[in-house]
mmCIF file of C-alpha atoms in Angstrom:
data_model
loop_
_atom_site.group_PDB
_atom_site.id
_atom_site.type_symbol
_atom_site.label_atom_id
_atom_site.label_comp_id
_atom_site.label_asym_id
_atom_site.label_seq_id
_atom_site.Cartn_x
_atom_site.Cartn_y
_atom_site.Cartn_z
ATOM 1 C CA MET A 8 106.126 90.616 93.014
ATOM 2 C CA ARG A 9 108.774 91.424 90.512
ATOM 3 C CA ILE A 10 111.721 93.092 91.863
ATOM 4 C CA THR A 11 113.207 96.380 89.949
ATOM 5 C CA LYS A 12 116.468 96.415 88.854
ATOM 6 C CA LEU A 13 119.316 98.754 88.426
ATOM 7 C CA GLY A 14 118.164 100.850 85.204
ATOM 8 C CA GLU A 15 114.510 100.819 85.762
ATOM 9 C CA GLU A 16 113.291 104.999 86.132
ATOM 10 C CA VAL A 17 111.370 103.990 89.110
ATOM 11 C CA LEU A 18 114.671 103.305 91.320
ATOM 12 C CA ARG A 19 116.006 106.546 90.648
ATOM 13 C CA GLN A 20 112.524 108.391 91.818
ATOM 14 C CA LYS A 21 111.564 110.316 94.727
ATOM 15 C CA CYS A 22 108.804 108.585 96.102
ATOM 16 C CA GLU A 23 105.642 110.659 97.066
ATOM 17 C CA ALA A 24 104.146 109.938 101.080
ATOM 18 C CA VAL A 25 101.757 107.334 101.388
ATOM 19 C CA LYS A 26 98.196 109.313 101.997
ATOM 20 C CA PRO A 27 96.153 108.270 105.670
ATOM 21 C CA GLU A 28 93.663 107.151 103.585
ATOM 22 C CA GLU A 29 95.886 104.803 101.258
ATOM 23 C CA ILE A 30 96.640 102.500 104.671
ATOM 24 C CA ASN A 31 94.011 100.271 104.273
ATOM 25 C CA ASP A 32 93.435 96.300 103.575
ATOM 26 C CA GLU A 33 94.899 96.374 99.957
ATOM 27 C CA PHE A 34 97.832 98.270 101.296
ATOM 28 C CA ARG A 35 98.569 95.626 104.139
ATOM 29 C CA ALA A 36 98.477 92.912 101.622
ATOM 30 C CA THR A 37 100.493 94.601 98.877
ATOM 31 C CA LEU A 38 103.209 94.812 102.352
ATOM 32 C CA ASN A 39 102.797 91.298 102.942
ATOM 33 C CA GLU A 40 103.793 90.933 99.322
ATOM 34 C CA MET A 41 106.844 92.600 99.716
ATOM 35 C CA PHE A 42 107.397 90.233 103.020
ATOM 36 C CA GLU A 43 106.915 87.417 100.659
ATOM 37 C CA THR A 44 109.429 88.586 98.543
ATOM 38 C CA MET A 45 112.162 89.662 100.016
ATOM 39 C CA ILE A 46 111.979 86.618 102.146
ATOM 40 C CA SER A 47 112.077 84.573 98.871
ATOM 41 C CA ALA A 48 114.923 86.701 97.665
ATOM 42 C CA ASN A 49 116.774 85.766 101.031
ATOM 43 C CA GLY A 50 116.544 90.234 101.351
ATOM 44 C CA VAL A 51 116.654 92.056 104.743
ATOM 45 C CA GLY A 52 114.664 94.853 103.271
ATOM 46 C CA LEU A 53 112.858 96.260 100.274
ATOM 47 C CA ALA A 54 111.885 99.354 99.561
ATOM 48 C CA ALA A 55 108.635 100.118 97.817
ATOM 49 C CA PRO A 56 110.656 101.294 94.374
ATOM 50 C CA GLN A 57 111.634 97.920 94.386
ATOM 51 C CA VAL A 58 108.811 96.160 93.207
ATOM 52 C CA GLY A 59 107.385 99.454 91.122
ATOM 53 C CA ILE A 60 105.751 101.455 93.808
ATOM 54 C CA ALA A 61 107.085 105.143 93.824
ATOM 55 C CA LYS A 62 105.468 105.760 97.059
ATOM 56 C CA ARG A 63 107.672 106.118 100.487
ATOM 57 C CA PHE A 64 107.726 102.901 102.550
ATOM 58 C CA PHE A 65 109.540 100.191 103.027
ATOM 59 C CA VAL A 66 109.838 96.678 104.890
ATOM 60 C CA ILE A 67 112.632 94.879 106.964
ATOM 61 C CA ILE A 68 113.424 91.949 108.980
ATOM 62 C CA ALA A 69 116.912 92.795 110.152
ATOM 63 C CA ASP A 70 118.773 89.802 112.455
ATOM 64 C CA ASP A 71 116.430 90.108 115.432
ATOM 65 C CA ASP A 72 113.466 87.975 113.072
ATOM 66 C CA VAL A 73 110.853 91.172 113.645
ATOM 67 C CA ARG A 74 109.157 92.380 110.527
ATOM 68 C CA ARG A 75 108.832 95.944 110.530
ATOM 69 C CA VAL A 76 106.672 98.548 108.343
ATOM 70 C CA PHE A 77 108.058 101.735 108.048
ATOM 71 C CA ILE A 78 105.329 104.018 106.158
ATOM 72 C CA ASN A 79 106.760 108.128 105.653
ATOM 73 C CA PRO A 80 109.804 107.180 107.286
ATOM 74 C CA GLU A 81 111.869 110.002 108.628
ATOM 75 C CA ILE A 82 115.647 109.843 109.951
ATOM 76 C CA ILE A 83 115.688 112.164 112.802
ATOM 77 C CA LYS A 84 119.342 112.114 113.903
ATOM 78 C CA THR A 85 122.533 109.738 112.798
ATOM 79 C CA SER A 86 125.141 108.655 115.271
ATOM 80 C CA ALA A 87 128.600 111.026 113.776
ATOM 81 C CA GLU A 88 130.389 107.776 114.412
ATOM 82 C CA CYS A 89 130.536 105.709 111.065
ATOM 83 C CA GLY A 90 131.433 102.635 109.931
ATOM 84 C CA ASP A 91 132.303 100.542 106.550
ATOM 85 C CA TYR A 92 129.690 97.308 106.155
ATOM 86 C CA GLU A 93 129.522 95.307 102.762
ATOM 87 C CA GLU A 94 125.848 96.185 101.120
ATOM 88 C CA GLY A 95 124.223 94.316 98.148
ATOM 89 C CA CYS A 96 120.694 95.310 96.950
ATOM 90 C CA LEU A 97 117.992 92.531 95.381
ATOM 91 C CA SER A 98 117.784 95.505 92.849
ATOM 92 C CA ILE A 99 121.319 95.151 92.143
ATOM 93 C CA PRO A 100 121.677 91.223 92.842
ATOM 94 C CA GLY A 101 125.129 89.501 92.648
ATOM 95 C CA VAL A 102 127.109 93.450 93.532
ATOM 96 C CA TYR A 103 128.561 94.217 96.723
ATOM 97 C CA GLU A 104 130.812 97.174 98.178
ATOM 98 C CA ASN A 105 131.736 98.170 101.786
ATOM 99 C CA ILE A 106 129.155 101.500 102.385
ATOM 100 C CA ASN A 107 130.250 104.172 105.099
ATOM 101 C CA ARG A 108 127.587 105.108 106.881
ATOM 102 C CA PRO A 109 127.051 106.225 110.807
ATOM 103 C CA LEU A 110 126.411 103.313 113.135
ATOM 104 C CA LYS A 111 123.463 104.435 114.878
ATOM 105 C CA VAL A 112 119.820 106.231 113.389
ATOM 106 C CA SER A 113 116.868 107.073 115.497
ATOM 107 C CA VAL A 114 114.090 107.305 113.103
ATOM 108 C CA THR A 115 110.208 108.043 112.923
ATOM 109 C CA ALA A 116 107.699 106.841 110.029
ATOM 110 C CA LEU A 117 104.062 104.843 110.564
ATOM 111 C CA ASN A 118 103.582 101.424 110.905
ATOM 112 C CA GLU A 119 101.019 99.332 108.721
ATOM 113 C CA ASN A 120 97.901 100.756 111.099
ATOM 114 C CA GLY A 121 99.132 103.909 110.252
ATOM 115 C CA LYS A 122 100.150 104.359 114.067
ATOM 116 C CA ARG A 123 103.350 106.836 114.787
ATOM 117 C CA PHE A 124 106.434 105.192 116.234
ATOM 118 C CA THR A 125 109.936 105.879 116.729
ATOM 119 C CA ILE A 126 112.869 104.086 116.825
ATOM 120 C CA ASN A 127 115.720 105.605 118.917
ATOM 121 C CA ASP A 128 119.296 104.813 118.294
ATOM 122 C CA ALA A 129 118.847 101.117 115.936
ATOM 123 C CA ASP A 130 122.332 100.331 115.800
ATOM 124 C CA GLY A 131 124.007 96.994 113.723
ATOM 125 C CA LEU A 132 122.116 95.499 111.046
ATOM 126 C CA LEU A 133 118.760 97.263 111.302
ATOM 127 C CA ALA A 134 120.808 100.929 111.333
ATOM 128 C CA ARG A 135 122.367 99.646 108.306
ATOM 129 C CA VAL A 136 118.965 98.809 106.687
ATOM 130 C CA ILE A 137 117.070 101.476 107.901
ATOM 131 C CA GLN A 138 119.563 103.976 106.045
ATOM 132 C CA HIS A 139 119.799 101.475 102.988
ATOM 133 C CA GLU A 140 116.352 101.226 102.516
ATOM 134 C CA ASN A 141 114.944 104.903 103.041
ATOM 135 C CA ASP A 142 117.601 105.947 100.261
ATOM 136 C CA HIS A 143 115.657 104.031 98.087
ATOM 137 C CA LEU A 144 112.553 106.296 98.632
ATOM 138 C CA ASP A 145 115.038 109.286 97.484
ATOM 139 C CA GLY A 146 115.995 107.894 94.303
ATOM 140 C CA ILE A 147 119.709 107.127 96.221
ATOM 141 C CA LEU A 148 121.073 103.334 95.734
ATOM 142 C CA TYR A 149 124.138 101.948 98.018
ATOM 143 C CA ILE A 150 126.031 102.543 94.585
ATOM 144 C CA ASP A 151 125.734 105.882 94.849
ATOM 145 C CA ARG A 152 127.549 106.358 98.004
ATOM 146 C CA GLY A 153 130.157 103.728 97.394
ATOM 147 C CA GLU A 154 133.758 104.774 94.962
ATOM 148 C CA GLU A 155 133.047 106.319 91.646
ATOM 149 C CA ASP A 156 134.563 103.757 89.688
ATOM 150 C CA PHE A 157 132.888 100.782 90.972
ATOM 151 C CA LYS A 158 129.291 103.098 90.684
ATOM 152 C CA ASN A 159 130.377 103.639 86.890
ATOM 153 C CA LYS A 160 131.171 100.391 86.604
ATOM 154 C CA THR A 161 128.010 98.514 88.054
ATOM 155 C CA ILE A 162 125.987 100.826 85.847
ATOM 156 C CA GLU A 163 127.873 100.267 82.811
ATOM 157 C CA GLN A 164 127.558 96.541 83.684
ATOM 158 C CA PHE A 165 123.995 95.965 84.213
ATOM 159 C CA LYS A 166 123.002 98.517 80.931
ATOM 160 C CA LYS A 167 124.794 95.591 78.836
ATOM 161 C CA ARG A 168 122.367 93.329 80.553
ATOM 162 C CA ALA A 169 119.607 95.001 80.220
ATOM 163 C CA GLU A 170 120.682 95.279 76.599
ATOM 164 C CA ARG A 171 121.709 91.262 75.958
ATOM 165 C CA ASN A 172 117.899 90.928 77.496
ATOM 166 C CA GLU A 173 116.382 92.798 75.185
ATOM 167 C CA LYS A 174 118.172 91.029 72.729
ATOM 168 C CA LYS A 175 117.275 87.789 74.092
ATOM 169 C CA ALA A 176 113.508 88.462 74.162
ATOM 170 C CA SER A 177 113.219 90.029 70.617
ATOM 171 C CA LEU A 178 115.054 86.758 69.036
ATOM 172 C CA LYS A 179 111.857 84.705 70.978
ATOM 173 C CA ALA A 180 109.948 86.987 70.140
ATOM 174 C CA ALA A 181 110.661 86.780 66.463
ATOM 175 C CA LYS A 182 111.268 82.728 66.078
ATOM 176 C CA LYS A 183 107.604 82.630 68.062
ATOM 177 C CA ALA A 184 105.998 85.153 64.734
ATOM 178 C CA LYS A 185 107.813 82.488 62.423
ATOM 179 C CA LEU A 186 106.613 79.679 64.090
ATOM 180 C CA GLU A 187 102.995 81.079 64.131
ATOM 181 C CA ALA A 188 103.268 82.035 60.715
ATOM 182 C CA LYS A 189 104.036 78.616 59.564
ATOM 183 C CA LEU A 190 101.519 77.299 61.625
ATOM 184 C CA ALA A 191 98.938 79.683 60.148
ATOM 185 C CA ALA A 192 100.079 78.337 56.254
ATOM 186 C CA LYS A 193 99.981 75.306 57.277
ATOM 187 C CA LYS A 194 95.850 75.542 58.242
ATOM 188 C CA ILE A 195 95.520 77.937 55.228
ATOM 189 C CA LYS A 196 97.469 74.604 53.389
ATOM 190 C CA THR A 197 95.614 71.863 54.773
ATOM 191 C CA GLY A 198 91.763 73.683 55.436
ATOM 192 C CA ILE A 199 92.103 73.090 59.180
#
């Protein structure tokens, strides 16, 4: 699966709930693909909008190595005590910032079989990743929770990167078209 990058519209959308009838074998295959994509990218969490799907679900493998699926998650409680931790995101590669979040979180969601579960007082990396991925479902990125200067600089950096990539792709397409035109002309000339 292709991971969407900062600047792509789907990352800023508020996602729709997953309907019970959508939780089927095809949906579970998507979840498995997301786990594979996340693992190959060295991530610990991956939300649906990060793979271009504007639906409310995400997958996590935190520091306890347990595969967790959260469908239509709701954070039902957070601790008053907060702490800073350096966060990154597969959709904003190579950019890290200390982000202040609650240290504990309780969440309820559906699993890959549509069964409701609750995790009470998750802490450590698991609490952090649940909050980070849940934000994705509301179109919120971790840079929105950092310093304003950091956020603006990061957005500008990715905008310039996207422009450079677009320019490269355009030049490549023009070169290819030119080469194809030469080959076509050569075929006509030689009668092949």
